Coordinates of C-alpha atoms and ligand atoms in Angstrom, one line a residue:
X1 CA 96.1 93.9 103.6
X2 CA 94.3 95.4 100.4
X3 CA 97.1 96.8 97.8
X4 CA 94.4 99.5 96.2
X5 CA 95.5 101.7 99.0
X6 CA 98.5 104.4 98.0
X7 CA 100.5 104.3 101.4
X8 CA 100.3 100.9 101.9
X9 CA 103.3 100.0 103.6
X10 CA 104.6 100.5 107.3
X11 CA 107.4 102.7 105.7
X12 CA 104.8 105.4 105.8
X13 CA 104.6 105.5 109.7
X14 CA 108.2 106.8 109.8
X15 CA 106.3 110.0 110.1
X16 CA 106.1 111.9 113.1
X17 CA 104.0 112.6 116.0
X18 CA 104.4 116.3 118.3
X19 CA 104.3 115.4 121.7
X20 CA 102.0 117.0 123.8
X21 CA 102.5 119.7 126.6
X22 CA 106.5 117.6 127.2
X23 CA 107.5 120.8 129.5
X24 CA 104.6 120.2 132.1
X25 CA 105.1 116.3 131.9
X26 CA 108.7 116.8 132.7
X27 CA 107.6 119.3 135.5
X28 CA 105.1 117.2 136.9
X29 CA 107.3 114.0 137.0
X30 CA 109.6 115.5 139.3
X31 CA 112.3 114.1 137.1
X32 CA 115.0 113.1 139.0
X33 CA 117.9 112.6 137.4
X34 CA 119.1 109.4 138.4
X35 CA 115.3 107.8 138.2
X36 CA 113.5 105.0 136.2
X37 CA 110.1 106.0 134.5
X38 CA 108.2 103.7 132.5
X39 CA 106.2 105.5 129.3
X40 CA 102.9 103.1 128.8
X41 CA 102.7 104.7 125.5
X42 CA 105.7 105.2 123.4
X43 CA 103.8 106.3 120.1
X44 CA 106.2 108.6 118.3
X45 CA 108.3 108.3 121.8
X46 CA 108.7 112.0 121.9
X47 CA 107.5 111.9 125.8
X48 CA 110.6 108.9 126.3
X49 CA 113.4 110.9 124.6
X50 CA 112.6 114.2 126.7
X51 CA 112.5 112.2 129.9
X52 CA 116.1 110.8 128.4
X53 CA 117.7 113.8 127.5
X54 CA 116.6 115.3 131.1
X55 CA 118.1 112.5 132.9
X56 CA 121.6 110.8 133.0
X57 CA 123.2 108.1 132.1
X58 CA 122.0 105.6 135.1
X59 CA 118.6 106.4 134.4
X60 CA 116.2 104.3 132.6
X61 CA 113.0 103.7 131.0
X62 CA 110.5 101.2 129.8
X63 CA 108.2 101.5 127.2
X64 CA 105.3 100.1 125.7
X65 CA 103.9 100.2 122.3
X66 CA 100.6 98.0 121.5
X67 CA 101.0 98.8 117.6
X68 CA 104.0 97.2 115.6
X69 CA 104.1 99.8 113.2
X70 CA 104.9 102.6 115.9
X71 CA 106.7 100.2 117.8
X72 CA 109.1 99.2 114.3
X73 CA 109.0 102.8 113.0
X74 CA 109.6 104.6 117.0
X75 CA 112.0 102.2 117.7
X76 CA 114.6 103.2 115.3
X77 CA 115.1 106.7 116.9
X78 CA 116.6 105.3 120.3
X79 CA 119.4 103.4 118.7
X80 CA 121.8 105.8 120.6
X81 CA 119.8 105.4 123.5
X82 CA 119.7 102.1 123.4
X83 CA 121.3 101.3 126.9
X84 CA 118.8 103.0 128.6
X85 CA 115.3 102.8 127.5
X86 CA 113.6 99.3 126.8
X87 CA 110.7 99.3 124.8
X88 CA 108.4 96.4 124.3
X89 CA 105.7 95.6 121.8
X90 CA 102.7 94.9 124.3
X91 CA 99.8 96.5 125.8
X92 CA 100.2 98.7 128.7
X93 CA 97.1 96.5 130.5
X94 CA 100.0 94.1 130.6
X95 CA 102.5 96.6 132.2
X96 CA 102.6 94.8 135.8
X97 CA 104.0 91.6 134.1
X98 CA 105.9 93.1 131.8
X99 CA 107.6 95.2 134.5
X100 CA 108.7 92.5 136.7
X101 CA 110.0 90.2 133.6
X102 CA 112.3 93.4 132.4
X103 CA 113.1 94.0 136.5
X104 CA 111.5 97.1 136.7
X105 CA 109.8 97.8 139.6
X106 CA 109.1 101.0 142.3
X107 CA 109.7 103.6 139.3
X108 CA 109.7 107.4 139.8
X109 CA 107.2 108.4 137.3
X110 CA 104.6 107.0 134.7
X111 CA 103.6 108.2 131.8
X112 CA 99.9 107.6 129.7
X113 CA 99.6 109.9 126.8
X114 CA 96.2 108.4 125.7
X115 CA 94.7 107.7 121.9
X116 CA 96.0 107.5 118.9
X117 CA 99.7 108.9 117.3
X118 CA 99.6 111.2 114.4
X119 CA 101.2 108.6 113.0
X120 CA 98.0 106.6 112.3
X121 CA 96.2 109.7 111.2
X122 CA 99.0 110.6 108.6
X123 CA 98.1 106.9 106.3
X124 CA 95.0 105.4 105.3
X125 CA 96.5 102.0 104.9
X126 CA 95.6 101.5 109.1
X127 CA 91.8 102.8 108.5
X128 CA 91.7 105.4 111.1
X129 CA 91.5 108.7 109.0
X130 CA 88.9 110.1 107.4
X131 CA 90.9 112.1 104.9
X132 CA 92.8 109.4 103.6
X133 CA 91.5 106.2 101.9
X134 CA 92.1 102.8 103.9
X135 CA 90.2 100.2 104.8
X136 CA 87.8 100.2 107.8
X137 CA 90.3 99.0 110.4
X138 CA 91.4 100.6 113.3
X139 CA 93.2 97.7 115.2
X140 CA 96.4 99.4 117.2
X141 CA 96.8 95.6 117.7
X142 CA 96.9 94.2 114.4
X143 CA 96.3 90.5 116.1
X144 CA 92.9 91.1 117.7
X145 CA 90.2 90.0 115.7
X146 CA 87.4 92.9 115.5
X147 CA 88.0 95.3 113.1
X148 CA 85.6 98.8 111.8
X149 CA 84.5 97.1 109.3
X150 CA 82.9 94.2 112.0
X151 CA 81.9 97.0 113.8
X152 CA 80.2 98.9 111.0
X153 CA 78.7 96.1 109.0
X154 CA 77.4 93.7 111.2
X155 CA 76.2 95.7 114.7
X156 CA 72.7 96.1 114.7
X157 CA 71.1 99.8 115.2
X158 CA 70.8 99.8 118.5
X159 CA 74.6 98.8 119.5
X160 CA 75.9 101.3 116.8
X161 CA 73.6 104.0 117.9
X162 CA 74.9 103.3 121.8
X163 CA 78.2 103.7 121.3
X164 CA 78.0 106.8 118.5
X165 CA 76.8 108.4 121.5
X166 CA 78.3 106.8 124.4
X167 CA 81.9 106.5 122.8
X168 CA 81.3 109.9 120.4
X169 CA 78.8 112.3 122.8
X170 CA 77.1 111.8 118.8
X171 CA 74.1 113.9 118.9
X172 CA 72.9 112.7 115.4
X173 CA 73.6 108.9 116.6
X174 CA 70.6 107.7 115.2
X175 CA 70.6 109.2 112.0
X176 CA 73.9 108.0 111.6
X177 CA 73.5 104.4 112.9
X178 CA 70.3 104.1 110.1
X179 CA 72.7 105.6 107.0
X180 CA 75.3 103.3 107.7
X181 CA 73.1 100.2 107.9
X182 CA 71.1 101.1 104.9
X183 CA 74.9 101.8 103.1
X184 CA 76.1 98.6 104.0
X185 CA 78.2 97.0 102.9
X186 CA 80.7 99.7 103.7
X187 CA 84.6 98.6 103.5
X188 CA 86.4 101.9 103.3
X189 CA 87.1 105.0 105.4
X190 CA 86.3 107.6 102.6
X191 CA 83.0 105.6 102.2
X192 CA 81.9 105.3 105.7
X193 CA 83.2 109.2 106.1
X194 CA 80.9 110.1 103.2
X195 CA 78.0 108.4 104.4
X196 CA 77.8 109.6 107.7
X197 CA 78.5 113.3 106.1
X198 CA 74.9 112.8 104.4
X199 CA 73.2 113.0 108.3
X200 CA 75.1 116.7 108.2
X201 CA 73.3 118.2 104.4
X202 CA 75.2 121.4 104.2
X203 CA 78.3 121.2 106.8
X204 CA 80.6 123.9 106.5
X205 CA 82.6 123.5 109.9
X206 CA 86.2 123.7 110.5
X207 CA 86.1 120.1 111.8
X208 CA 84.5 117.1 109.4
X209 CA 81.2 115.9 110.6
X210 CA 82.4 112.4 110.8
X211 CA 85.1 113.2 113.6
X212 CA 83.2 112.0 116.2
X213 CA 81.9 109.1 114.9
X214 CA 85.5 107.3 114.2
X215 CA 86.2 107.8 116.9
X216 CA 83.6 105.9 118.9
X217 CA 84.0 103.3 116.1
X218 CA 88.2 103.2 117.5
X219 CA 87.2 103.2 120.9
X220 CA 84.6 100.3 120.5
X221 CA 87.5 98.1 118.1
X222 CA 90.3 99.2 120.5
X223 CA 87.8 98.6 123.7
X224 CA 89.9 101.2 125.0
X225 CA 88.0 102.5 128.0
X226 CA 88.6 99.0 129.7
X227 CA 92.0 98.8 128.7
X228 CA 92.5 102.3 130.1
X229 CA 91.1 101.6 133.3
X230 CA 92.9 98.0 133.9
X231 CA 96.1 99.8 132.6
X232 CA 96.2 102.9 135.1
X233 CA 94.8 101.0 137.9
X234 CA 97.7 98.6 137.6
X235 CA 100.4 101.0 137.0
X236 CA 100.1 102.6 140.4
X237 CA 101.6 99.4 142.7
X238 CA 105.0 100.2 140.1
X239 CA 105.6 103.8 141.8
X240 CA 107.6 104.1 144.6
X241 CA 106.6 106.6 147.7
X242 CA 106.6 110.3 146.0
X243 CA 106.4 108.6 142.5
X244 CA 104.4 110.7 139.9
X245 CA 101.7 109.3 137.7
X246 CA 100.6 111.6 134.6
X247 CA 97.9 110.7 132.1
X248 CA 97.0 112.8 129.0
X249 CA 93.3 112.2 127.9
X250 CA 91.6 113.7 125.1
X251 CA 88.0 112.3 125.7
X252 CA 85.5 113.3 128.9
X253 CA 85.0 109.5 129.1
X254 CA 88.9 108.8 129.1
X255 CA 88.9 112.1 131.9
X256 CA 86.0 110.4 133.8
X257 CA 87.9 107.2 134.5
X258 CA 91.0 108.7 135.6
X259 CA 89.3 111.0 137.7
X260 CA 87.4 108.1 139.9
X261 CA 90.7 105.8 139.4
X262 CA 92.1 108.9 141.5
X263 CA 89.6 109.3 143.7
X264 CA 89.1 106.1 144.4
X265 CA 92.9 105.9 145.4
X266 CA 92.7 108.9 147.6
X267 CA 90.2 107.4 149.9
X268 CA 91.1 105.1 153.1
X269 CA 87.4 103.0 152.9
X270 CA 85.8 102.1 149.8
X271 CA 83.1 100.3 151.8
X272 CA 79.3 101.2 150.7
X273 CA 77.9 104.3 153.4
X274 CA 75.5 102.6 155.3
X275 CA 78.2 100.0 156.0
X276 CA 77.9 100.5 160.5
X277 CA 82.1 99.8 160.3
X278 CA 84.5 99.9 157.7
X279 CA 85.4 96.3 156.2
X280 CA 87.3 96.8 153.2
X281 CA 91.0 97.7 154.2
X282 CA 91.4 100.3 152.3
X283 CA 94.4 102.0 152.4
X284 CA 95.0 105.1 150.0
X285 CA 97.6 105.0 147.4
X286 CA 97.7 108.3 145.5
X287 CA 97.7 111.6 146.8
X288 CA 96.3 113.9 143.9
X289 CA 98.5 116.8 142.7
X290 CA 96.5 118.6 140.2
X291 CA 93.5 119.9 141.6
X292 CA 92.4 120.9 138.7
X293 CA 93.5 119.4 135.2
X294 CA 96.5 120.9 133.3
X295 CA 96.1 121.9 129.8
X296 CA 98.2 123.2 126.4
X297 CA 99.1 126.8 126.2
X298 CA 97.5 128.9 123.6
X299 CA 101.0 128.9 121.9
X300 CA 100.9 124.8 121.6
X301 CA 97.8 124.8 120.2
X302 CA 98.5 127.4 118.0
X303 CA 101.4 125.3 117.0
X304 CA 99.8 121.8 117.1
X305 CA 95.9 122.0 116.7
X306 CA 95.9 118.4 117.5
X307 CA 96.8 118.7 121.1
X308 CA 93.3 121.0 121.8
X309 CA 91.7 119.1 123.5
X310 CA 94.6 117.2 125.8
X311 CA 94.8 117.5 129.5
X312 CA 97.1 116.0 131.8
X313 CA 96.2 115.0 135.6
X314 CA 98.9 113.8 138.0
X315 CA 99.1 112.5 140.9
X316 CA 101.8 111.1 143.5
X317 CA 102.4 107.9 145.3
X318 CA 102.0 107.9 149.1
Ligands
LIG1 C1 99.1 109.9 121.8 S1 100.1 108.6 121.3 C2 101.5 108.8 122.3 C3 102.5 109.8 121.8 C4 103.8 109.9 122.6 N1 103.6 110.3 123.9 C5 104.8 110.8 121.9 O1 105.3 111.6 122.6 O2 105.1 110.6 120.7 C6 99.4 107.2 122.0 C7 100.1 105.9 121.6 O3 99.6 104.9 122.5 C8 99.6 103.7 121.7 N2 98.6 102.8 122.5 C9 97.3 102.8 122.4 N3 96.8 101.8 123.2 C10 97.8 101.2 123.8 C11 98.0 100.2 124.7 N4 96.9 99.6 125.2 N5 99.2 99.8 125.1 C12 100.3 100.5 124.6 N6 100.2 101.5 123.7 C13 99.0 101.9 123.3 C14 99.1 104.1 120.4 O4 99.4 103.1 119.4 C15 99.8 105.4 120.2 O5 101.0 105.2 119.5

């Protein structure tokens, strides 16, 4: 990695990371005190460490963290936990198979706090803030190939306008999509920030103009909307009857998936309607328990603008 950057080592992650709405996660688990829950997304593990310090000692958890950094840095503050939570460096799409090889299996609860960690907001050196110089990276798996700066540089117009909008709801997309490619080459995150601020002449909003567009750019690197999907969709055979699965998403896309994953679990034929007889065996899995989706009090958002626009759907296995 580049050395120009100021916070360029992965001593800069030991930041932290707020955890979002942890008092209805904990309510909405059901935690029972002797139960195993697996978090799919340790981050600053502040989710993992509440379940903990509900539970007791026979109780355990596995967690999973895709990004070393997180993993290294969030993995330090179980040491005196250490007996009870597991956490491995892998992807949650893998959590199945990495279930069965740590002998985890019919858990009471699951956790999926979606996105990104403060963590990788707080340094540049990982290329996913705008605020802070970096290069154009965005990996949470620092062995995939594509990077931002593949994304940025070498997409044509119409694949960079598609997902501005698709993965950004980017009104502007097009605007954008031309700036960057006549900008190009563009390797850092202040530059790219600064060119798509030109699309927005005299901004004066609370929130900066390029917001939406990382984060299309993450979601594209990341291919995160698969991942979800695969990820969740797996994770509900690992619930035992009356286990609870929570997901915090913080993108109408993210919310759109879980809510068919849902569904589609709810319903005892998935054959098409003008099928005469049913010929799928279907049987339903999840009985939903938030009708409608949960979100952070006024006071937590007061407290941790960063959490406005969670919300957390759950629902049980039957
Ligand atoms: C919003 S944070 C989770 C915060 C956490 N609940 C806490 O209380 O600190 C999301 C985390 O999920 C991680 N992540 C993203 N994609 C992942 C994946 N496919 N598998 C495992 N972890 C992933 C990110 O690196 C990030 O640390």
């Amino acid at each position: 990695m580049d050395n120009e950057f100021q916070d360029v080592s992965a001593d800069s992650f030991l930041g932290s990371h707020e955890p979002v709405m942890v008092d209805e996660v904990l309510h909405f688990l059901n935690i029972s005190p002797s139960g195993n829950y697996i978090d799919c997304t340790l981050g600053g593990g502040g989710h993992s460490i509440a379940i903990l310090d509900s539970t007791e000692s026979s109780s355990r958890i596995l967690a999973c963290e895709v990004d070393i950094d997180v993993f290294r840095s969030s993995s330090l503050k179980f040491s005196e936990y250490s007996k009870r939570i597991k956490i491995v460096n892998d992807s949650y799409v893998n959590v199945s198979v990495i279930a069965e090889r740590v002998g985890f299996s019919k858990v009471d609860g699951i956790i999926f706090d979606l996105g990104v960690s403060s963590m990788h907001l707080d340094v540049g050196y990982r290329g996913f803030s705008i605020m802070r110089d970096g290069p154009l990276d965005m990996r949470f798996n620092l062995s995939q190939n594509l990077t931002a700066y593949d994304v940025v540089n070498s997409y044509n117009f119409s694949d960079l306008e598609h997902l501005l909008r698709m993965y950004g709801g980017e009104k502007k997309s097009r605007q954008i999509a031309r700036e960057i490619i006549q900008n190009r080459p563009i390797s850092t995150t202040i530059k790219l920030a600064a060119v798509i601020s030109k699309v927005f002449n005299n901004w004066r909003g609370r929130i900066h103009p390029a917001t939406k567009s990382f984060q299309a750019i993450r979601i594209e690197v990341n291919h995160e909307l698969k991942t979800i999907e695969n990820g969740i969709k797996s994770s509900i055979n690992l619930l035992k009857s009356g286990g609870r699965l929570c997901v915090i998403a913080y993108h109408s896309l993210e919310v759109q998936i879980i809510r068919n994953i849902f569904r589609e679990a709810t319903l005892d034929c998935l054959c098409p309607r003008w099928f005469p007889v049913c010929r799928c065996d279907h049987n339903p899995s999840l009985k939903i328990i938030t009708q409608k989706a949960v979100t952070p009090t006024l006071e937590e958002v007061k407290k941790n603008p960063r959490c406005r626009s969670a919300s957390l759907r759950v629902a049980e296995h039957i």
